[in-house]
Each structure stands twice: as structure tokens, then as C-alpha cells.
mmCIF file of C-alpha atoms in Angstrom:
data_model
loop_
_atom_site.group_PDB
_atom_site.id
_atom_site.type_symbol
_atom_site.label_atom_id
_atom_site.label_comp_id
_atom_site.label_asym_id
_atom_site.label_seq_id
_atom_site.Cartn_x
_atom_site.Cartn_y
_atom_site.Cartn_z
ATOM 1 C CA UNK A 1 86.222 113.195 98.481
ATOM 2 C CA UNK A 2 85.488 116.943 97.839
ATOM 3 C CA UNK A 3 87.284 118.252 94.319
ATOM 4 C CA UNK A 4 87.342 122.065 93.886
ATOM 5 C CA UNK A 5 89.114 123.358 90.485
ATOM 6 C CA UNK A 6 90.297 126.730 91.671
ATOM 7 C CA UNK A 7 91.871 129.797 89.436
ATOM 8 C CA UNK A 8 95.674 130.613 90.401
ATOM 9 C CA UNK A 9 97.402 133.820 90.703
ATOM 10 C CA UNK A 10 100.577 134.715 91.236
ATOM 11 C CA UNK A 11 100.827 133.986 95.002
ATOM 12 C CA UNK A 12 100.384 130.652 94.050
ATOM 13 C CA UNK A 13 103.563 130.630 91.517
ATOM 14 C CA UNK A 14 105.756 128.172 94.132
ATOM 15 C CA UNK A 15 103.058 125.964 94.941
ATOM 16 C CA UNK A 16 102.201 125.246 90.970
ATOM 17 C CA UNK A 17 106.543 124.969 90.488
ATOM 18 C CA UNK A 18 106.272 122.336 93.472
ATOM 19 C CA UNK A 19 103.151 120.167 92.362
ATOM 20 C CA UNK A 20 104.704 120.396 88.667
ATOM 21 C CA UNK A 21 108.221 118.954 89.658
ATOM 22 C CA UNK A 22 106.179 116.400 92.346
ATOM 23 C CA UNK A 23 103.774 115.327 89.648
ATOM 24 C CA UNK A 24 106.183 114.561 86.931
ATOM 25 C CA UNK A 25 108.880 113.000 89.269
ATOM 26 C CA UNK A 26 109.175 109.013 88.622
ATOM 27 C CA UNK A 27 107.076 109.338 85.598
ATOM 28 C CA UNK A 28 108.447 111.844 83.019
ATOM 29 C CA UNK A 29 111.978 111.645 81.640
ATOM 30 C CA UNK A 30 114.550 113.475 83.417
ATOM 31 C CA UNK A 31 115.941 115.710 80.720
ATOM 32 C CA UNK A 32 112.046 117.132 80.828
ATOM 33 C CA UNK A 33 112.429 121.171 81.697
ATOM 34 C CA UNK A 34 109.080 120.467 83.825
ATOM 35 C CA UNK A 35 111.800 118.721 86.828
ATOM 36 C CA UNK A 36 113.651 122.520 86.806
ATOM 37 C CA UNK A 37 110.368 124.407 87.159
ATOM 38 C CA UNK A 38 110.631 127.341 89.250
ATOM 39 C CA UNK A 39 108.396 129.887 90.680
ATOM 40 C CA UNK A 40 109.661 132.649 88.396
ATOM 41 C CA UNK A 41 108.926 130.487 85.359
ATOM 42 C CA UNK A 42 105.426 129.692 86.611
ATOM 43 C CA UNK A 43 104.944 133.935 87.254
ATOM 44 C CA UNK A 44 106.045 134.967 83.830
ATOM 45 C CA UNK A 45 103.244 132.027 82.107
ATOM 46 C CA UNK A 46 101.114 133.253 84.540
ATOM 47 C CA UNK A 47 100.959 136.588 83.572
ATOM 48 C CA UNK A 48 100.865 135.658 79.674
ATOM 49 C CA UNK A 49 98.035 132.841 80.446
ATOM 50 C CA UNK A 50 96.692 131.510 83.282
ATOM 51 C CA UNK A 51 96.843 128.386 85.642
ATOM 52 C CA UNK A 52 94.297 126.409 87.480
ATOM 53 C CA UNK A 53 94.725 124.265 91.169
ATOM 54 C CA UNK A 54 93.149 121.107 91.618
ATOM 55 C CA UNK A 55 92.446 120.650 95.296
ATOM 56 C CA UNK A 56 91.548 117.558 97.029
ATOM 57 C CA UNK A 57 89.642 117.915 100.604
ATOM 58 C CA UNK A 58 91.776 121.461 100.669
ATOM 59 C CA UNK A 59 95.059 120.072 99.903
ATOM 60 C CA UNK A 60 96.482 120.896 96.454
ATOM 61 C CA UNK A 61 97.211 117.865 94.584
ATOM 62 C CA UNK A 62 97.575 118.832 90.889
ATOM 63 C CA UNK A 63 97.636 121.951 88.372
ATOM 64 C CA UNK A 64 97.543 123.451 84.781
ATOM 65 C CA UNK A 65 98.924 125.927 83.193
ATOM 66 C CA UNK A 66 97.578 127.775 79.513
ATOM 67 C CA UNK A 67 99.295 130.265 77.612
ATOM 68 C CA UNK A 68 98.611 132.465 74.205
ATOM 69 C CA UNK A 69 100.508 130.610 71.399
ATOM 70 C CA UNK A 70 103.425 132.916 70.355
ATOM 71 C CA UNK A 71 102.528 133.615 66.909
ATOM 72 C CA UNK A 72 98.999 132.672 67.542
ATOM 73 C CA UNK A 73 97.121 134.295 70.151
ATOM 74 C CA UNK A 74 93.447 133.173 69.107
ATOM 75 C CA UNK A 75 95.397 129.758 69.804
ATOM 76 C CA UNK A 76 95.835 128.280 73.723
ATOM 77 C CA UNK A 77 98.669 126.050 74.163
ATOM 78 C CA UNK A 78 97.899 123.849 77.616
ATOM 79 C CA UNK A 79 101.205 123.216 79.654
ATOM 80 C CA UNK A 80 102.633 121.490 82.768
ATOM 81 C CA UNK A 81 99.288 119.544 83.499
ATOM 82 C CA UNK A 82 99.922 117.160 86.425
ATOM 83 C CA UNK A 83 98.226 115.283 89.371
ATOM 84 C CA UNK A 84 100.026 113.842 92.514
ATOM 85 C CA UNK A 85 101.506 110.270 92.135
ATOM 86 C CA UNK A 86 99.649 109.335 95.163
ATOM 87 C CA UNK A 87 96.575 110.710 93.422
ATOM 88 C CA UNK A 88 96.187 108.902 90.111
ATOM 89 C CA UNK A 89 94.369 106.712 88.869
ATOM 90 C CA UNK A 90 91.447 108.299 89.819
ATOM 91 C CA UNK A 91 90.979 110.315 86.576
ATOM 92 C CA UNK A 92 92.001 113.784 88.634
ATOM 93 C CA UNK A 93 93.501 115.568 85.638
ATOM 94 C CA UNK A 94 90.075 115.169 83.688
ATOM 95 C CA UNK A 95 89.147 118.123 86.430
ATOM 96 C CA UNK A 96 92.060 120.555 84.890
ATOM 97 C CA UNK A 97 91.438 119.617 81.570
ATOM 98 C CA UNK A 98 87.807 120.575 81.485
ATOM 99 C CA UNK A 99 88.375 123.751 83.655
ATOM 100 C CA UNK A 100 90.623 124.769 80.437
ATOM 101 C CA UNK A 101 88.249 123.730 78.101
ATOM 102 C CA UNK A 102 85.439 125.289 79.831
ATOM 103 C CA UNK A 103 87.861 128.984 80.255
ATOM 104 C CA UNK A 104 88.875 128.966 76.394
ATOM 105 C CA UNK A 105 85.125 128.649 75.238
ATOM 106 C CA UNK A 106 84.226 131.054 77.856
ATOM 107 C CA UNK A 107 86.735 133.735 76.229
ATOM 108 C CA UNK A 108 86.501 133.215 72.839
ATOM 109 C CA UNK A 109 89.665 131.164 71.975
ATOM 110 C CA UNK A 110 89.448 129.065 68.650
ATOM 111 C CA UNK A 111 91.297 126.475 69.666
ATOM 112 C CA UNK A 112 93.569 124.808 72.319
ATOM 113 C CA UNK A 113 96.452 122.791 71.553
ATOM 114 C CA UNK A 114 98.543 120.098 73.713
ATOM 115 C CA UNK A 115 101.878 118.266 73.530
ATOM 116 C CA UNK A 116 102.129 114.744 74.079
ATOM 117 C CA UNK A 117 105.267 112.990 75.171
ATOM 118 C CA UNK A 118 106.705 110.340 72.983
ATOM 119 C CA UNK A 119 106.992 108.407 76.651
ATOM 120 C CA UNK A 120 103.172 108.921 77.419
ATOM 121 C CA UNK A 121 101.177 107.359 74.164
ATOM 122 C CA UNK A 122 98.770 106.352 77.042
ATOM 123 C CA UNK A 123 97.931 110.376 77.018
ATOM 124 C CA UNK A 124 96.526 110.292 73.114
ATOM 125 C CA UNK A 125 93.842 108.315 73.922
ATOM 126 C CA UNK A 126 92.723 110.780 77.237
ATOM 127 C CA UNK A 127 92.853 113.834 75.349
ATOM 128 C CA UNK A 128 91.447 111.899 72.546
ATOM 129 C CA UNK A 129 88.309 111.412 74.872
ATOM 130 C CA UNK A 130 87.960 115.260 75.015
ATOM 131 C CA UNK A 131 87.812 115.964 71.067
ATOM 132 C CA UNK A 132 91.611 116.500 71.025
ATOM 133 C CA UNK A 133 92.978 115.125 67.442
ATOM 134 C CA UNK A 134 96.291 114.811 66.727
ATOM 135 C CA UNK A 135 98.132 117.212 64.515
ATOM 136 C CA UNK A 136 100.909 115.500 63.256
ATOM 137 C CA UNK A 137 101.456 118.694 60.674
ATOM 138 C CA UNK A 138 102.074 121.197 63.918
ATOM 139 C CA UNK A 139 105.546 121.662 65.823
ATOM 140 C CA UNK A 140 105.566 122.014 69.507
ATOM 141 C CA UNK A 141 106.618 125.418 70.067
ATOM 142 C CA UNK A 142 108.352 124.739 73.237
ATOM 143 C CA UNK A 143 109.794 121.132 72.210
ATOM 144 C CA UNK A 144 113.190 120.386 74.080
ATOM 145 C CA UNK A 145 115.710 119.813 71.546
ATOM 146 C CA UNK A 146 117.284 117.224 73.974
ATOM 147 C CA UNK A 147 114.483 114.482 73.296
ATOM 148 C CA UNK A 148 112.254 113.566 70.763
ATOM 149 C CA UNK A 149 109.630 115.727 69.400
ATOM 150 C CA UNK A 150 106.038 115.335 71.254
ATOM 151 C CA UNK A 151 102.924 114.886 69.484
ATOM 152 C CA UNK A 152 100.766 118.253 69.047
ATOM 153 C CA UNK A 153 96.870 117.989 69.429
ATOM 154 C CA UNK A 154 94.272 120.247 68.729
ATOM 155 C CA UNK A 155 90.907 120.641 69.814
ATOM 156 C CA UNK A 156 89.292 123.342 67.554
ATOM 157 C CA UNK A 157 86.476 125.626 69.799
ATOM 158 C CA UNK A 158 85.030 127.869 67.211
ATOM 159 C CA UNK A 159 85.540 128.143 63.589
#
């Protein structure tokens, strides 16, 4: 199996849309905005942030997106990560994670923060893995008022 972690750009903007709505189908909530993702969604983050492709033997199988925090912009805020359900359980989205990790050292951010599903506790412990804490005193700044709250996490790069 041959794993290449590529950047995106904005051709790519309805193949991230498609692999977002075919990763989460089945497995997060239906009222999640991720199910209504569209290309013109995934341009606009793109241009604030950036987005990296997970390919599998040349075939696209998962993605990431990272944008500025609003009022933050020394602060990351990783979005939409997802892997192919015919894909898992092969620890594929440790590939995107690190490629984020590795681009917010690379330009200087202080830290990167996460939101985890109250549906996915299974997620803490991943992220968890990566030096991710929880940070029960933040607000998700793109939580959907029609479900719970998620959890925030932080992983602090630089102090």
C-alpha cells in the first residue's frame, strides 16, 4: 500500500466536499453541516487555510482541512478531517493529522486546536496520542447550535 499526503488547492475544492460528505456518511450525525459540504465552502477555507489529500495507491481516500482561528490567527483550528469508510481501521487519518502538525510547526503557529464530537469520545483518546489535551474552558467557534457542544483540544506548538 503506497500513502502519499499531498497539499490541496483549489482545483481540488469538489473532490475534498465529496470525500468529506463520503467520510462522515453512516458515522456522524445527520444534522452535522459536514453532510451539506460543498465545493464553494471548501474554496472559501481554502483560501483562509489550507487542506491536505490523503491518497491511497493514487486514489484519494481521505482529507483535512486548517484554518486561522477568527479572533486568533497565531491559533489553527483543524476541520472536516475524514478517511473513507472502506478505509478505516487502518489508522489513515494519523497521515492528515501529522501533515497538519508537521505544516503549523513549519510556519510558526502556536497552537492548533480540534473539535471533538460528543458522538465520537473514541476521538479523545487519538488526538490524545498526538499531545492534544482537552480544553474544556474553550468554545468551538463553529459549534452547530442544533446539537450538543463538541469538546475543544489544544495542542500548544510554541510558547
Amino acid at each position: 500500500m503506497n500513502l502519499v499526503v499531498r497539499p490541496a488547492d483549489d482545483d481540488d475544492a469538489q473532490l475534498i466536499a465529496d470525500l468529506t460528505r463520503a467520510s462522515w456518511a453512516g458515522t456522524v450525525t445527520v444534522t452535522s453541516s459536514g453532510h451539506r459540504e460543498t465545493a464553494q465552502r471548501v474554496t472559501e477555507q481554502l483560501r483562509a487555510g489550507g487542506a491536505f489529500i490523503l491518497l491511497q495507491d493514487d486514489a484519494p481516500v481521505g482529507s483535512v482541512r486548517w484554518a486561522p482561528h477568527e479572533f486568533e490567527p497565531d491559533v489553527w483550528e483543524i476541520r472536516r478531517m475524514g478517511v473513507l469508510p472502506r478505509c478505516r481501521g487502518a489508522n489513515l487519518s494519523q497521515h492528515l493529522l501529522e501533515a497538519v502538525i508537521h505544516q503549523g510547526l513549519a510556519s510558526g503557529v502556536q497552537e492548533l486546536r480540534l473539535a471533538v464530537r460528543t458522538d465520537q469520545p473514541r476521538l479523545l483518546d487519538l488526538y490524545a496520542a498526538y499531545a492534544f489535551e482537552l480544553a474544556d474552558e474553550l468554545d468551538y467557534s463553529h459549534a452547530n447550535a442544533a446539537e450538543p457542544p463538541p469538546r475543544v483540544m489544544r495542542r500548544v506548538l510554541r510558547h
